[in-house]
Each structure stands twice: as C-alpha cells, then as structure tokens.
Coordinates of C-alpha atoms in Angstrom, one line a residue:
Chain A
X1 CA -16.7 33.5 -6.3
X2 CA -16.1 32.6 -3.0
X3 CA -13.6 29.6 -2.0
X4 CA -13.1 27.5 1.0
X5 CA -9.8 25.1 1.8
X6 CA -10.7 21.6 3.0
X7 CA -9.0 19.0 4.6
X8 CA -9.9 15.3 4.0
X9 CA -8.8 12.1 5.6
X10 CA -8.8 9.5 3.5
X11 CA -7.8 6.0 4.4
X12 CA -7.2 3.6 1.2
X13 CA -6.3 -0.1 0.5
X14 CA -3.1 0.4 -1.8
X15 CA -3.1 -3.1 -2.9
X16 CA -5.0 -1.9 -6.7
X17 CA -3.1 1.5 -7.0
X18 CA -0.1 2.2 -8.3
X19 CA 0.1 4.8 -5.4
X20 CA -0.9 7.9 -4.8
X21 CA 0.3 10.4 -7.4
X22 CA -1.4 10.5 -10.5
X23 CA -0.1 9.1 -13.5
X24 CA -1.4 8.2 -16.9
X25 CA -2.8 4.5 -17.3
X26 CA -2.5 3.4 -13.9
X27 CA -5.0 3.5 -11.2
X28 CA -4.1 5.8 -8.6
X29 CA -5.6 7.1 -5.4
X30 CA -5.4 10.6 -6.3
X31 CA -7.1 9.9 -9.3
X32 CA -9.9 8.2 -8.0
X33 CA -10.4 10.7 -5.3
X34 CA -10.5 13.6 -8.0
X35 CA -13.2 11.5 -9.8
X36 CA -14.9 10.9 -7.0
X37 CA -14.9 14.9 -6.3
X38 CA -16.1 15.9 -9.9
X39 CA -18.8 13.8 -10.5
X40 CA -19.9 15.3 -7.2
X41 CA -19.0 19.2 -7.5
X42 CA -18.6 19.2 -11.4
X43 CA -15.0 20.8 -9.8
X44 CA -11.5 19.3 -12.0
X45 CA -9.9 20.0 -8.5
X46 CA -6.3 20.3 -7.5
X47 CA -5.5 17.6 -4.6
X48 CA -2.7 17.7 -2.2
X49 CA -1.3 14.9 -0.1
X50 CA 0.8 15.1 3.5
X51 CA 2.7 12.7 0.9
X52 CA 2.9 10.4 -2.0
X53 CA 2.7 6.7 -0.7
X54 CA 4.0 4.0 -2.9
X55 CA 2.3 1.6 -5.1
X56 CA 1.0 -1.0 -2.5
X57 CA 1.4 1.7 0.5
X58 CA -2.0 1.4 2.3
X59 CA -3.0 4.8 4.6
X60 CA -5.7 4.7 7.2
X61 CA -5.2 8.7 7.5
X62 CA -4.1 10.4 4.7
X63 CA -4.4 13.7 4.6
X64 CA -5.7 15.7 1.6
X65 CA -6.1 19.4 0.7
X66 CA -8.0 21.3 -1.8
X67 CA -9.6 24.7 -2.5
X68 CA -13.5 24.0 -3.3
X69 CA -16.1 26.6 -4.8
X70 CA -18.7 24.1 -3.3
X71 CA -20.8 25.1 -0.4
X72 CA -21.8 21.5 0.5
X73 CA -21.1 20.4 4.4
X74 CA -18.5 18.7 5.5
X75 CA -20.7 16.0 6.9
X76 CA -23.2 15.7 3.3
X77 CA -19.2 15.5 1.8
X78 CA -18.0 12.3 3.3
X79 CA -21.7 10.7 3.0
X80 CA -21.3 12.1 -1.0
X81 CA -18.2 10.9 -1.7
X82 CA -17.9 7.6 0.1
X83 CA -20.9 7.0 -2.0
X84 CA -19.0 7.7 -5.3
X85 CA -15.9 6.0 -4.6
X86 CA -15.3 2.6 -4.9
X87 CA -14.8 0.0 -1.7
X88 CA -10.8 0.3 -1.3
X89 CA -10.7 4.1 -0.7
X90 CA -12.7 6.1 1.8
X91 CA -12.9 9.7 3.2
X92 CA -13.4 9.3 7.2
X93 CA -13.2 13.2 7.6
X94 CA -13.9 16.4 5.9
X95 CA -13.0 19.7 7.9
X96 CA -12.4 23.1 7.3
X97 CA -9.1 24.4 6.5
X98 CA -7.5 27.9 6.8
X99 CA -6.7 29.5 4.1
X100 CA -3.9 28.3 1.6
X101 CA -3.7 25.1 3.4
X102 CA -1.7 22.6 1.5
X103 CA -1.1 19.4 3.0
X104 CA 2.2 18.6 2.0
X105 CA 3.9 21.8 3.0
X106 CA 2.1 21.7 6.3
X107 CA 2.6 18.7 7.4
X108 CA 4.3 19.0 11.2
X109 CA 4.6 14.9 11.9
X110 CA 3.7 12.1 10.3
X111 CA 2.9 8.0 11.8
X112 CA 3.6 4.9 9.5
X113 CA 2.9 1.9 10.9
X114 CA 4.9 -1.7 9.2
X115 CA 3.1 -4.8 10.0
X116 CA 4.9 -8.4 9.9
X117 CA 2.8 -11.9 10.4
X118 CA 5.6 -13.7 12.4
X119 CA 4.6 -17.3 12.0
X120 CA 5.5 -20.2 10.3
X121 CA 2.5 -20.2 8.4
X122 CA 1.3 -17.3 6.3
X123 CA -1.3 -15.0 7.1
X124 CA -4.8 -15.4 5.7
X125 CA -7.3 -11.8 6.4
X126 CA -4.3 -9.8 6.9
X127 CA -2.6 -11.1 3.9
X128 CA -2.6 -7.8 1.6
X129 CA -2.0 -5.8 4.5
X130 CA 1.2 -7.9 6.6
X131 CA 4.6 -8.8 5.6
X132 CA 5.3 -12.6 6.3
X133 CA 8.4 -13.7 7.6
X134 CA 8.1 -17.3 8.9
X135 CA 11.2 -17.2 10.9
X136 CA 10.9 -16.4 14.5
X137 CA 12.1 -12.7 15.6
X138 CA 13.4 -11.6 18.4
X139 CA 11.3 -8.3 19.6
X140 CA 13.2 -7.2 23.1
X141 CA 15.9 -7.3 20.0
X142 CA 13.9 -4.9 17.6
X143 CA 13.3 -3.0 20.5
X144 CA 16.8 -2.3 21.2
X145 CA 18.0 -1.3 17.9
X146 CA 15.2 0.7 17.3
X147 CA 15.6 2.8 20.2
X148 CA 18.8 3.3 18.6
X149 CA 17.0 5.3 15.5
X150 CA 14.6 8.0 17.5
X151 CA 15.9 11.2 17.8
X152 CA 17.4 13.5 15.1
X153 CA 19.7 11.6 13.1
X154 CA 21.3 11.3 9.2
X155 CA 19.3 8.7 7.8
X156 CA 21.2 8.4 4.5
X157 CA 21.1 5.1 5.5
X158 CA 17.9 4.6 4.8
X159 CA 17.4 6.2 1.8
X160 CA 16.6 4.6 -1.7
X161 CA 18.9 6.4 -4.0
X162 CA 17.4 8.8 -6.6
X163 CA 16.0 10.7 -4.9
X164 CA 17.0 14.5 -4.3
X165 CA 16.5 16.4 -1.0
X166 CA 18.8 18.6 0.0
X167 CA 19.1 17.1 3.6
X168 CA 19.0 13.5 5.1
X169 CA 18.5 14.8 8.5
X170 CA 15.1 13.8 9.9
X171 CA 14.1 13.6 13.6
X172 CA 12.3 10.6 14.8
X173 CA 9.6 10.4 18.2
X174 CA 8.7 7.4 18.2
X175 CA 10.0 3.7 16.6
X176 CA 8.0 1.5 19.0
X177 CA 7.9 -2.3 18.2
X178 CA 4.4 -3.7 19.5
X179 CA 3.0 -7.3 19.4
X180 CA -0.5 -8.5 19.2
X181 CA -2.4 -11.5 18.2
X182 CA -3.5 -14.6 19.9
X183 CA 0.2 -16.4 19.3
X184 CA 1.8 -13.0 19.6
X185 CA 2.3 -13.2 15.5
X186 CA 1.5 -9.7 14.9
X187 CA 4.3 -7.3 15.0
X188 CA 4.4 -3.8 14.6
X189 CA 6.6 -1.2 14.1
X190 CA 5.2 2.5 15.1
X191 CA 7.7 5.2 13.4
X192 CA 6.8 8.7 13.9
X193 CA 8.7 11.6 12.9
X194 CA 9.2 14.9 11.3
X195 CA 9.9 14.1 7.9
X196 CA 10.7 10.6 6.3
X197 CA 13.1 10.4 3.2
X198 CA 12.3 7.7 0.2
X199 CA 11.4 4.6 1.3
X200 CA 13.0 5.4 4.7
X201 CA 10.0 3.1 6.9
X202 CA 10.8 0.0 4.7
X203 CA 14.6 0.4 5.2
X204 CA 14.2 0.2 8.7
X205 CA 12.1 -2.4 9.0
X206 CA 14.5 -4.4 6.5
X207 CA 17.3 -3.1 9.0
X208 CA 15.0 -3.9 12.2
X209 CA 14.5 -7.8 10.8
X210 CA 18.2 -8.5 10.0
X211 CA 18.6 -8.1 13.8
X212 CA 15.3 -9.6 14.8
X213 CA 16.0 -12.8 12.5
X214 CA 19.6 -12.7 14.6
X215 CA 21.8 -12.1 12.1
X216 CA 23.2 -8.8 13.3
X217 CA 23.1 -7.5 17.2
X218 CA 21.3 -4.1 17.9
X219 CA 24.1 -2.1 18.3
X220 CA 24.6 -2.9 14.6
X221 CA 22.6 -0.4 13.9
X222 CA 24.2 2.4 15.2
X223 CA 26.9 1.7 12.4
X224 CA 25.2 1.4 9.9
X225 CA 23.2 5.1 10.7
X226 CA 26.8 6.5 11.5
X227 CA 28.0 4.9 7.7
X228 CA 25.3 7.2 5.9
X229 CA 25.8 4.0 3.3
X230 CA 22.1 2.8 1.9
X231 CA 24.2 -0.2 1.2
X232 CA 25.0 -1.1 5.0
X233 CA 21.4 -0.9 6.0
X234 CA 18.8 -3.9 5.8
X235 CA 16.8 -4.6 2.4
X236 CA 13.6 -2.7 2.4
X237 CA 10.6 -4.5 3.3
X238 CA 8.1 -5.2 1.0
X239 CA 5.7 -2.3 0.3
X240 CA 1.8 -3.9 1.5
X241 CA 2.9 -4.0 4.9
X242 CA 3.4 -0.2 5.0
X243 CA 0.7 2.1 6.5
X244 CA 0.2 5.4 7.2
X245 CA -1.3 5.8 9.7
X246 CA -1.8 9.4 11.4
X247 CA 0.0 12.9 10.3
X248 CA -0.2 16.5 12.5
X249 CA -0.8 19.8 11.3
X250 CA -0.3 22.6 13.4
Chain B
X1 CA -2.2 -51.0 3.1
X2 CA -2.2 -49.1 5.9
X3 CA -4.0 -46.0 6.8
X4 CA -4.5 -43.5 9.1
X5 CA -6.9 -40.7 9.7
X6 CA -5.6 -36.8 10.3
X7 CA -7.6 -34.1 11.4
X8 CA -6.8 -30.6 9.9
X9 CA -7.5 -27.2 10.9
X10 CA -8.5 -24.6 8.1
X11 CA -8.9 -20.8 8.0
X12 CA -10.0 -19.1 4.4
X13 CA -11.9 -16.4 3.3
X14 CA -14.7 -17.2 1.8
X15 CA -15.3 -14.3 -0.1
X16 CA -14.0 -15.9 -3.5
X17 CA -16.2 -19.6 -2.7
X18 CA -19.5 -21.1 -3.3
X19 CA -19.3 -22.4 0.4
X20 CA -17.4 -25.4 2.3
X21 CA -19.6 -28.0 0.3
X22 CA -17.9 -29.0 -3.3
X23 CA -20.1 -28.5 -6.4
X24 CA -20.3 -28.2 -10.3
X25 CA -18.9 -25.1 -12.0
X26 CA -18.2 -23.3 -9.0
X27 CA -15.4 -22.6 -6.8
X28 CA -15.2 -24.2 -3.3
X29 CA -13.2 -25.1 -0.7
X30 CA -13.7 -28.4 -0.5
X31 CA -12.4 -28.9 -4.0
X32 CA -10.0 -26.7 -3.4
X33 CA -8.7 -28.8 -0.2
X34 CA -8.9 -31.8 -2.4
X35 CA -7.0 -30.6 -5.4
X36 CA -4.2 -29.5 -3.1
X37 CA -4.3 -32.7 -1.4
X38 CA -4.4 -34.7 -4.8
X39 CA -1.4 -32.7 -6.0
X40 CA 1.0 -33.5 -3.0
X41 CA -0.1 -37.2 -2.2
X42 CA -1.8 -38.5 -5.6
X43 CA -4.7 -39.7 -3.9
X44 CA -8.1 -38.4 -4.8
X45 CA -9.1 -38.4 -1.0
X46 CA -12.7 -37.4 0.7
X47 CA -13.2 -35.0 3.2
X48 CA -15.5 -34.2 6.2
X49 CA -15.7 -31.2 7.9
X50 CA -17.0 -30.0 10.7
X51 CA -20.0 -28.7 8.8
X52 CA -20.8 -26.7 5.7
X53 CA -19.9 -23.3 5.5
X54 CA -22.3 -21.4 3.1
X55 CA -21.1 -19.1 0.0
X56 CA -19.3 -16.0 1.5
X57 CA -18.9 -17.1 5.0
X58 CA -15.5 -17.5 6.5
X59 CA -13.2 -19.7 8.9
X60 CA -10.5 -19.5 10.9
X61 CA -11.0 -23.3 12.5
X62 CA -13.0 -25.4 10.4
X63 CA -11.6 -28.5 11.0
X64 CA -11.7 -31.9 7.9
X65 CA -11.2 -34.8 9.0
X66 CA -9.5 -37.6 6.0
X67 CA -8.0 -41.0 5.4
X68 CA -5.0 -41.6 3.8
X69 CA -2.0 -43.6 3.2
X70 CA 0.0 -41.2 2.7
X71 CA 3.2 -41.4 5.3
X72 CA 4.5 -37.4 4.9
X73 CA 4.7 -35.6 8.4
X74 CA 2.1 -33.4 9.7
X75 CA 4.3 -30.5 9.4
X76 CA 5.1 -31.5 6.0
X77 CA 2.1 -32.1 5.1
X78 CA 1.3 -28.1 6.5
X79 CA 3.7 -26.8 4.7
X80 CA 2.9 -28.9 1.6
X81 CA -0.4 -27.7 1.6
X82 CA 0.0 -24.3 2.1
X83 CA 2.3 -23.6 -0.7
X84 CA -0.1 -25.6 -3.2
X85 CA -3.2 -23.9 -1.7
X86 CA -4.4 -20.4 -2.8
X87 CA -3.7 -17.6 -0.8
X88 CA -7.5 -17.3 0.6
X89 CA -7.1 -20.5 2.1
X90 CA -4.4 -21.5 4.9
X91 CA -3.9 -24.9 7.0
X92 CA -2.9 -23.8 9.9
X93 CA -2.5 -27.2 11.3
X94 CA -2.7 -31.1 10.5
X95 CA -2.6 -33.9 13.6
X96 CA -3.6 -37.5 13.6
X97 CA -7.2 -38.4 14.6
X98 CA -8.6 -41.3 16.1
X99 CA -9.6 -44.1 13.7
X100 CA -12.8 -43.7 11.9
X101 CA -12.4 -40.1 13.0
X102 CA -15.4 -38.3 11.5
X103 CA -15.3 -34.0 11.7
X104 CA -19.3 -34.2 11.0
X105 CA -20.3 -36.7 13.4
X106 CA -17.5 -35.9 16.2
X107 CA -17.8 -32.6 16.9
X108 CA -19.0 -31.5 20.4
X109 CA -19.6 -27.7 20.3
X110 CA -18.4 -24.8 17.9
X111 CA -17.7 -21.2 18.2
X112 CA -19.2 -18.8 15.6
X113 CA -18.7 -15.5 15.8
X114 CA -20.5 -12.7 13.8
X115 CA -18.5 -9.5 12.6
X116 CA -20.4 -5.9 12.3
X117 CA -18.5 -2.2 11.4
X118 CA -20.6 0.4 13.2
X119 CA -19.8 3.6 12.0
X120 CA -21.0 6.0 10.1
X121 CA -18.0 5.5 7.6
X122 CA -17.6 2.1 5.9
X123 CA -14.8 -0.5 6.6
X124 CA -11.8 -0.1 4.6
X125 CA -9.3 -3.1 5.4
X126 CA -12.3 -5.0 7.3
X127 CA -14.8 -4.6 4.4
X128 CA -15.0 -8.5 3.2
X129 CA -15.4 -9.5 6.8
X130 CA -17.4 -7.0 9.0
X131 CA -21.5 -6.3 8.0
X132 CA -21.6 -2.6 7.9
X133 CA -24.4 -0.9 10.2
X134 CA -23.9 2.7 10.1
X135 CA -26.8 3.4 13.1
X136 CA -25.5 3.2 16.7
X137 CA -26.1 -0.2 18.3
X138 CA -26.7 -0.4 21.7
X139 CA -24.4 -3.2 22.9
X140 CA -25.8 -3.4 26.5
X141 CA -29.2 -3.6 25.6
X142 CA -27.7 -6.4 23.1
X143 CA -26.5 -8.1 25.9
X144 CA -29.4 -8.3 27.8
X145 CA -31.0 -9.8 24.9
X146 CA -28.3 -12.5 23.7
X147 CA -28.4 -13.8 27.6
X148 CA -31.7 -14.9 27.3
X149 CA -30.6 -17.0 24.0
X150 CA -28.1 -18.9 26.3
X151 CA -29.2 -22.1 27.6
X152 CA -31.0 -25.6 26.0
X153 CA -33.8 -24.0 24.0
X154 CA -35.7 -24.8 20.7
X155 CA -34.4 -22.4 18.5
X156 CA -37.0 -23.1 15.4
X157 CA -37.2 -19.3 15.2
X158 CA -34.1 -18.8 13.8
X159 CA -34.0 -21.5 11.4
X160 CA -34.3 -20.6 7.6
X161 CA -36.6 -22.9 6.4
X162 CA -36.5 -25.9 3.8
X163 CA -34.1 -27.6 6.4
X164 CA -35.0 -30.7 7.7
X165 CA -33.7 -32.0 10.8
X166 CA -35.7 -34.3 13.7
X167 CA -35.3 -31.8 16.6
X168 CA -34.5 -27.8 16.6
X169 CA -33.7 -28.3 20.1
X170 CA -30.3 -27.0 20.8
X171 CA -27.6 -25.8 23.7
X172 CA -25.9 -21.9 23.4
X173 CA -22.9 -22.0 26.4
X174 CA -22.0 -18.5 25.2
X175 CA -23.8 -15.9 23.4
X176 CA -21.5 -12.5 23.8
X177 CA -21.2 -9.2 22.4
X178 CA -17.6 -8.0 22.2
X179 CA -16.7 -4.1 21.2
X180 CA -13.5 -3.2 20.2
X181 CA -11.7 -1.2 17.8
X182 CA -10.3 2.6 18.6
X183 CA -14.2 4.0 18.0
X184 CA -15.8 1.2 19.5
X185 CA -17.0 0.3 15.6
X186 CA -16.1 -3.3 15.6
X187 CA -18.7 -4.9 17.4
X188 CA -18.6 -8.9 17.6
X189 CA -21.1 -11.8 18.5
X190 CA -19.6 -14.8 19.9
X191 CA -21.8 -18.1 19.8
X192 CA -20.7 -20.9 21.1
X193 CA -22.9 -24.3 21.4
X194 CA -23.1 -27.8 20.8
X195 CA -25.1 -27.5 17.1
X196 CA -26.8 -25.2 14.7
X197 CA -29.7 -24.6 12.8
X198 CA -29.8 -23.9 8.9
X199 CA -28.6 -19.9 8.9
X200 CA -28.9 -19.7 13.0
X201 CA -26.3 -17.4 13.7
X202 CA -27.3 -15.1 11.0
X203 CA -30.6 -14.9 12.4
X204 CA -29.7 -14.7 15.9
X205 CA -27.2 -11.3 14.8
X206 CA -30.3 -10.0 12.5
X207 CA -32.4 -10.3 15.8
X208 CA -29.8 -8.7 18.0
X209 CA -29.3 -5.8 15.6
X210 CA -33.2 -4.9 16.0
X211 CA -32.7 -4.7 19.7
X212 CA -29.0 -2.7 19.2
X213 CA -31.3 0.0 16.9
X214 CA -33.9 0.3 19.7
X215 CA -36.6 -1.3 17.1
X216 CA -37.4 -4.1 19.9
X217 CA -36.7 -4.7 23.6
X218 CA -34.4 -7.4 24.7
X219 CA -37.6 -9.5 26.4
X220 CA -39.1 -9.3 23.2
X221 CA -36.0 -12.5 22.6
X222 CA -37.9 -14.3 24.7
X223 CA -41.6 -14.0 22.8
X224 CA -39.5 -14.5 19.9
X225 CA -38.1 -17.9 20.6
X226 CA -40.9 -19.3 22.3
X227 CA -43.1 -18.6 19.2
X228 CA -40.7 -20.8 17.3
X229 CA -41.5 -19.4 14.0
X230 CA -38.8 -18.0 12.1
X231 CA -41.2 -15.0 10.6
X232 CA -41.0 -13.4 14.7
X233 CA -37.1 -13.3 14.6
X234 CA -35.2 -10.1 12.8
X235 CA -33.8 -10.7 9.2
X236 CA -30.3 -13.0 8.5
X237 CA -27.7 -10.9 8.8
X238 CA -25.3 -11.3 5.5
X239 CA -22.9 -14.5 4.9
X240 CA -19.7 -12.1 4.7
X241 CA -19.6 -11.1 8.7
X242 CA -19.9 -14.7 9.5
X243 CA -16.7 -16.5 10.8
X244 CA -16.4 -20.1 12.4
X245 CA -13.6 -19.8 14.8
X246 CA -13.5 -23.2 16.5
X247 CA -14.2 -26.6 16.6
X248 CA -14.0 -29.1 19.8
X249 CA -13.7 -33.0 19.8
X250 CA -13.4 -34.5 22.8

C-alpha cells in the first residue's frame, strides 16, 4: 500500500486542553486532532508535534506530521477536517512532506510569542489569550535585558526543573519586545530560537517583568543567565499568554 | 440626601447575554451591571444606556448613565466594579455626568463597527467576534458602495421590521471598510452616525457583503435605499460580528 507523509498546521485555543500530548481523561489537542483524522480516513494515525505545548499553551502554527494511506488532497483535507473538529482547534495547512518527516526531530527554529495586557484594568476579548499585569512596565527596559538573552547562551536559568536534556545550551534570534493597542497596552514578547528547554518562554517573560515592573535593572539579567540557577531568574508567567506562533523546517 | 449622576463606560462580550436590556430568566448585562453595583454600594440603582445591545452583540464603549448617593471615587468605584463583575464584562471607566444626565436621550452620534473573518479557514482566537465569510470580498467595490450610505438619508431599507419609530430618517458621518490582519482576512465596517434603526448595521454589512461577493453592484445601494423597503436590502448579518465602540455626548 502506498503511503504519503504530511505536514499540518494547526493553530488551537489551549484554554480547554490539557495540552498537547495525549493522555487519558483529559482533553488534549492531539487527541482531538487524531479524532478528527479517523472519523475522516478510518486511519488510528500516529501524530507528531514540532513540540508539546502546555496545558493552556495556545499555537497559531503548530506543526504536525503523519504518514497517511489516504489519497485525499491537501486542500479537500483542511475543508474535511476543519469540518470535523470542534471551534478551538483548526488545520490552516495541509502539505506534502518528504519521506520520514517527523515534526519534532526536524524542527530547525521555532517563534513563541508571550502577550501581557498592561493596564490597570483587565483585559476583556483578549482575556484567555493575555497575561494581565496592571502595573505599568517599562518596555525600552524589557528591551534592554532582553537583548541581553539572543544569542547562544546556557539557559539553565530558565529551566523548570525535572526535566532531562542532556544540554541547556540553546541559541536565541530573536527576543523582540513590541507594543500595540490604542493605549499602547498590548505587549509582546517575540522569542525565536533553535531549541527552547521546559518552560523556558514563561521564565523569561517572568524574568523580563521583574525588570519592566522596576524591580531589578537589565543588566540583572546577565547574572542571573551567568548563575545557571532556575532560582535567580523571574517566576514564570502564567501559561494562556503563551503562543506559538511559527516553527521552520528545512 | 444628596446625589449625583456618573456616567460609565462598558466593554463585554456578549456572547454569554440575552442583550444590554435586563429580562426574566435570562442573563444580561444590565442585571449584571446592577448586581455588581448593588453589591458594592447597597443600592438597587437604575441604569440607562446608550441603547440596547441585542443577544450576542458586543461593546467596547457602551456608555450607562446612573444616580446615586453613593460617595466612593470613580477609580474606586472602577476597580470595585471590575473585581465583582464577571470576566465578560469590564468598566473601563466611571466619571461624573451632568445632572439629570440621561445615556438614552444624551447621546449625539455612535460608532458601530461590524467584524468579518474572510478566509477560507475559520477564525480561531477571533471566532465569537468576527462573522466568518470564506468567499473573497471585494473591499473596493465595498467601498464604493458604503459611500453612497454616508449622508442624511431615510434608511427604512435596513430596518427590521416590528419597530416603531416616527421618522427612519437618519445621518451616517462615516461608513468605512477597514482590512487588516497578515492575510488581509479581517475585514471591518466602521459606522458612525447620529442614530440607528432596529438591526441597521447588520443590514447595512449583509448588504455590503452582496456587493464584496460580486452578487450586486455598488449603485444598486442607491436603488436599494431609495426603495425604502427592507425586502431590497441583503440579509442581517449575525449579532456576534457586531461591536459598539463609541459613544459621544456633547
């Protein structure tokens, strides 16, 4: 029987999934995207994922992988499946893949966006999607300390313990601090990189606040990356203002 | 005892809401307003608002007007609010008003604008606040056909009927068509005037959208609303892409 790889980009509101990964009586994205697939191919498909997000983790492109006996069209599979799955998840893209493509391993770069509402009163459409923080931060601030992070760097620092890789080394592009909205109370921090450990976007966001809320200069921040000590860094952010937002394959 | 009159400005989502206007056995967000109000102050107080809003449609400046003799701060009384309201509605701001302020009666001109996703794909985060249209709209042709809605004209034609008001006779200042968004897909209708029919912004988008798809001609606008019956004009679009966004008082 002949077999094809595809690649789907799937963007998903995390806020009713206990994340990506599949687990037993919890909704999870994966889950629902494998339903989604079978009631369409009659295939119990394997997925992969440039990466598990979190419970509450949103993605506007995820990235998934599979190997598919179907000879449907890309274009007839996103119509099929956005009709199957339920509002909170949808598949903008189905392409071809080459052969063995798995979308973890090949993963090059990946963008995760972390959104703040900066205003003393709290957000109302983007309230599942922003982190509020009422007091008023200083972005030229952000800006500086996060220029401290690009580059290839230890980022022990950021890293939620339990976790086990064998190197914290990552290289960051990009940690871009933008602002938006009528009263400037959308803030955004763009973080692009090679490889991002456990929960490494909300600890620097955490670390990113503590010195836009004042409490610590920029140059803090070199420190606390030098320390390699989770426990020197910021707290992490909460987890519904995380998004992913783009990830390269070769 | 004395008493003053404030005037408060109000986002929400009305998504979860029977509409602005309070009623038995269902949720809205006028009882909603007065139950928070109640709990801070004691007072079981009335409100006006700008106008109803109906089921599903959302604000970002409706603006209630009360009386009370309650002597908290405004920014208390902001704060106050907002931690005993429910997350789908926010006060973004609460000032005094002139005596015998009325938010009905006093209002000059307000700013509706209508919300469409056009894409193929549906809306993900936007989905409770964007009507989806997946066939391409052409926005300049749309143009062409909301400038000849601007001006002092009898807009019967867009008026759902079972209203009853003396004159259907109103002023547009601004009828625009925005696009935005990284595909183009969000594509907005700002109305601005000094009053509305019953449903008249939903039938004024429903009426664009027939030009966007290339069913009609922009002039055809023209035959539409000097026939002055409602059965000429396109269909109401739905509640849930319909946002007031401002209020003005002189």
């Amino acid at each position: 029987m002949s077999e094809r790889w595809l690649k789907l980009t799937v963007a998903y509101d995390g806020t009713a999934y206990a994340g990506w990964q599949i687990q037993p009586s919890h909704p999870t994205v994966q889950a629902t995207l494998m339903e989604a697939w079978r009631a369409i191919t009659g295939e119990q498909v394997t997925l992969t994922a440039s990466g598990r997000t979190d419970a509450g983790v949103h993605a506007l492109g995820q990235i998934v992988g599979l190997r598919t006996a179907s000879k449907l069209e890309c274009a007839r599979l996103v119509q099929a499946l956005n009709a199957k799955l339920p509002e909170d998840v949808v598949v903008t893209g189905v392409e071809s893949a080459p052969n063995g493509f798995h979308a973890t391993h090949d993963a090059l770069t990946k963008w995760y966006r972390y959104q703040i509402h900066n205003s003393r009163v709290r957000p109302l459409m983007d309230r599942r999607y922003r982190w509020h923080l009422p007091q008023t931060l200083d972005v030229r601030a952000m800006q500086a300390a996060a220029d401290l992070m690009v580059g290839r760097h230890d980022f022990a620092c950021f890293e939620t313990t339990g976790s086990e890789r064998s190197s914290t080394v990552r290289t960051l592009t990009r940690v871009g601090v933008g602002q938006g909205g009528a009263a400037g109370e959308k803030i955004d921090f763009d973080v692009e990189g090679d490889g991002f450990l456990y929960n490494m976007v909300r600890g620097i966001t955490g670390t990113l606040v503590e010195v836009g809320r004042g409490a610590r200069e920029p140059q803090w921040v070199a420190e606390v990356l030098a320390s390699r000590d989770r426990r020197n860094a910021g707290p992490n952010a909460p987890a519904h203002g995380l998004v992913l937002v783009e990830v390269r394959y070769a």
